[in-house]
Short mmCIF file of C-alpha atoms in Angstrom, two decimals:
data_model
loop_
_atom_site.label_atom_id
_atom_site.label_comp_id
_atom_site.label_asym_id
_atom_site.label_seq_id
_atom_site.Cartn_x
_atom_site.Cartn_y
_atom_site.Cartn_z
CA MET A 15 67.92 12.19 -31.33
CA PRO A 16 69.51 10.47 -34.24
CA ASN A 17 66.13 9.71 -35.76
CA ALA A 18 65.18 13.40 -35.93
CA SER A 19 68.33 14.25 -37.93
CA LYS A 20 67.59 11.55 -40.50
CA VAL A 21 64.02 12.75 -40.82
CA SER A 22 65.12 16.37 -41.28
CA ARG A 23 67.74 15.43 -43.92
CA ALA A 24 65.31 13.43 -46.04
CA PRO A 25 63.00 16.36 -46.77
CA ALA A 26 66.00 18.59 -47.59
CA TRP A 27 67.28 15.95 -50.02
CA LEU A 28 63.83 15.56 -51.61
CA SER A 29 63.40 19.34 -51.69
CA HIS A 30 66.74 19.72 -53.49
CA ILE A 31 65.68 17.15 -56.15
CA TRP A 32 62.24 18.73 -56.44
CA HIS A 33 63.69 22.16 -57.18
CA LEU A 34 66.54 20.88 -59.41
CA PRO A 35 64.74 21.82 -62.68
CA ASP A 36 64.30 25.40 -61.46
CA GLY A 37 67.98 26.08 -62.12
CA MET A 38 67.92 24.79 -65.71
CA ARG A 39 67.79 27.88 -67.89
CA TRP A 40 67.28 26.04 -71.16
CA MET A 41 63.84 25.06 -69.81
CA ASP A 42 62.88 28.66 -68.90
CA PRO A 43 59.88 28.95 -71.24
CA LEU A 44 58.23 25.99 -69.45
CA PRO A 45 56.49 26.26 -66.08
CA ALA A 46 58.02 24.33 -63.16
CA PRO A 47 55.49 21.41 -63.21
CA HIS A 48 56.24 20.78 -66.89
CA ARG A 49 59.98 20.80 -66.23
CA ARG A 50 59.58 18.25 -63.45
CA GLY A 51 57.35 16.11 -65.66
CA ILE A 52 59.89 16.07 -68.49
CA ILE A 53 62.70 15.07 -66.13
CA ALA A 54 60.53 12.36 -64.55
CA ALA A 55 59.63 11.00 -68.00
CA VAL A 56 63.32 10.88 -69.02
CA VAL A 57 64.19 9.01 -65.82
CA VAL A 58 61.37 6.51 -66.37
CA ILE A 59 62.43 5.93 -70.00
CA LEU A 60 66.06 5.42 -68.97
CA LEU A 61 65.01 2.94 -66.30
CA ALA A 62 62.85 1.08 -68.81
CA PHE A 63 65.80 0.73 -71.21
CA LEU A 64 68.24 -0.27 -68.48
CA TRP A 65 65.91 -2.69 -66.65
CA PRO A 66 67.09 -6.25 -67.20
CA ALA A 67 64.88 -8.45 -69.34
CA PRO A 68 63.47 -11.55 -67.68
CA SER A 69 65.19 -14.76 -68.59
CA PRO A 70 63.09 -16.96 -70.86
CA GLN A 71 61.35 -19.75 -69.05
CA ARG A 72 61.82 -23.17 -70.54
CA VAL A 73 58.76 -25.33 -70.58
CA PRO A 74 59.36 -29.01 -71.12
CA VAL A 75 57.47 -30.42 -74.07
CA THR A 76 56.27 -33.95 -73.69
CA PRO A 77 54.89 -36.03 -76.55
CA LEU A 78 51.23 -36.91 -76.44
CA GLN A 79 50.45 -40.35 -75.15
CA SER A 80 48.10 -42.37 -77.30
CA GLY A 81 45.88 -43.06 -74.30
CA SER A 82 45.88 -39.54 -72.85
CA GLU A 83 42.57 -37.76 -72.92
CA GLY A 84 41.92 -34.03 -73.06
CA THR A 85 45.40 -33.13 -74.30
CA GLU A 86 44.86 -33.70 -78.00
CA VAL A 87 44.26 -30.81 -80.34
CA PRO A 88 41.12 -31.18 -82.47
CA LEU A 89 41.54 -31.24 -86.23
CA GLN A 90 40.40 -28.19 -88.15
CA ALA A 91 39.29 -30.18 -91.19
CA THR A 92 36.05 -31.97 -91.76
CA ILE A 93 35.61 -35.19 -93.66
CA ALA A 94 32.84 -35.30 -96.24
CA ASP A 95 31.42 -38.23 -98.21
CA ASP A 96 31.74 -36.40 -101.51
CA LEU A 97 35.54 -36.21 -101.50
CA PRO A 98 37.20 -37.22 -104.76
CA GLN A 99 37.68 -40.92 -105.28
CA ASP A 100 41.24 -42.14 -105.68
CA ASN A 101 41.11 -44.72 -108.43
CA SER A 102 44.81 -45.25 -108.89
CA GLN A 103 46.07 -46.72 -112.10
CA GLY A 104 49.78 -47.00 -112.63
CA ASP A 105 51.78 -46.41 -115.77
CA SER A 106 55.44 -45.77 -116.54
CA ARG A 107 55.27 -42.09 -115.50
CA GLY A 108 53.23 -42.43 -112.30
CA GLN A 109 49.79 -43.14 -110.89
CA TRP A 110 46.62 -41.42 -112.02
CA HIS A 111 44.21 -40.03 -109.40
CA ASN A 112 40.64 -39.14 -110.32
CA TYR A 113 38.92 -36.02 -108.97
CA THR A 114 35.56 -34.35 -109.51
CA ILE A 115 35.28 -30.55 -109.52
CA ALA A 116 32.89 -29.29 -106.83
CA SER A 117 30.57 -26.35 -107.35
CA GLY A 118 32.58 -23.11 -107.46
CA GLN A 119 35.90 -24.93 -107.12
CA THR A 120 38.89 -23.87 -109.18
CA LEU A 121 41.77 -26.07 -110.25
CA ALA A 122 44.06 -24.20 -107.84
CA GLN A 123 41.65 -24.98 -104.99
CA LEU A 124 41.58 -28.64 -106.02
CA PHE A 125 45.38 -28.72 -105.88
CA ARG A 126 45.43 -26.97 -102.48
CA ASP A 127 42.77 -29.29 -101.06
CA ASN A 128 44.79 -32.33 -102.10
CA ASN A 129 48.24 -31.02 -101.04
CA LEU A 130 49.50 -30.69 -104.59
CA PRO A 131 51.82 -27.84 -105.71
CA VAL A 132 49.65 -24.95 -106.90
CA ASN A 133 52.56 -23.59 -108.98
CA ASP A 134 51.99 -26.51 -111.34
CA VAL A 135 48.51 -25.15 -112.10
CA PHE A 136 50.03 -21.78 -113.01
CA ALA A 137 52.63 -23.49 -115.21
CA MET A 138 49.86 -25.39 -117.03
CA ALA A 139 47.79 -22.22 -117.43
CA GLN A 140 50.63 -20.67 -119.44
CA VAL A 141 50.13 -23.29 -122.17
CA GLU A 142 46.38 -23.96 -121.88
CA GLY A 143 45.45 -22.32 -125.17
CA SER A 144 42.73 -19.93 -126.29
CA ASP A 145 39.82 -22.17 -125.21
CA LYS A 146 41.00 -21.86 -121.55
CA PRO A 147 40.01 -25.37 -120.36
CA LEU A 148 41.74 -24.93 -116.99
CA SER A 149 39.98 -21.64 -116.29
CA THR A 150 36.48 -22.76 -117.28
CA LEU A 151 35.86 -25.79 -115.09
CA ASN A 152 32.28 -26.84 -114.32
CA ALA A 153 30.84 -28.60 -111.29
CA GLY A 154 30.97 -32.36 -111.81
CA GLN A 155 33.76 -32.17 -114.39
CA LYS A 156 36.31 -35.00 -114.11
CA VAL A 157 40.01 -34.25 -113.64
CA ARG A 158 42.75 -36.87 -113.60
CA ILE A 159 46.15 -36.01 -112.12
CA ARG A 160 49.23 -38.20 -112.58
CA GLN A 161 51.91 -38.22 -109.88
CA ASN A 162 55.23 -40.03 -109.90
CA ALA A 163 56.64 -41.96 -106.93
CA ALA A 164 58.09 -38.73 -105.47
CA GLY A 165 54.66 -37.05 -105.55
CA VAL A 166 55.52 -34.70 -108.42
CA VAL A 167 52.62 -33.92 -110.77
CA THR A 168 53.62 -35.32 -114.18
CA GLY A 169 50.33 -34.99 -116.02
CA LEU A 170 46.73 -33.76 -115.94
CA THR A 171 43.74 -34.63 -118.11
CA LEU A 172 40.38 -32.89 -118.32
CA GLU A 173 37.14 -33.95 -119.89
CA SER A 174 35.77 -31.16 -122.07
CA ALA A 175 33.13 -30.74 -124.77
CA SER A 176 35.79 -31.18 -127.45
CA GLY A 177 37.22 -34.34 -125.85
CA GLU A 178 39.95 -35.13 -123.40
CA ILE A 179 42.73 -32.56 -122.92
CA LEU A 180 46.16 -33.67 -121.65
CA PHE A 181 48.84 -31.56 -120.02
CA THR A 182 52.16 -33.31 -119.45
CA ARG A 183 55.36 -32.27 -117.69
CA GLN A 184 58.52 -31.91 -119.75
CA ALA A 185 62.05 -32.79 -118.60
CA ASP A 186 62.75 -29.10 -117.83
CA GLY A 187 59.73 -28.93 -115.46
CA SER A 188 57.45 -26.98 -117.80
CA PHE A 189 54.16 -28.34 -119.15
CA ILE A 190 52.85 -28.77 -122.67
CA ARG A 191 49.33 -29.30 -123.88
CA ALA A 192 49.33 -32.60 -125.77
CA ARG A 193 45.70 -32.85 -126.97
#
């Protein structure tokens, strides 16, 4: 009866493990079920730390085919008819682009919407003067922005009640208010 001896040893082995916390005196204030629970939790935590992490799966990335359907990601932007017109006029320091301020739009939003560096707006605001022409834009107000061949903003003009106001970039990267 070799099977009977294996069956009888298994419960003795399990019984020994089950009663192992009973001999731990440093856990005396706790009842036996709590002791067993603490030991089981420690074993589970150790196994979780020692369990090998799965190897990362590599998924091949294939470029989208121009004729493939259903695999393209839709754009998140919408195109509107009232976008600013780009009437480019070149001069020695770059091309001028014309924009119209929309209702509730700030100059920083205009720069963001047209992928221009917003930090340039903050640099211009430092020299805008007490009349705050950059901070008090109105819907329909015309703004012209000059960019050089590298796309750097080199100038900005605003139409205001007192006339046209020009901000121009200096050699050190800062702006001055010219008019």
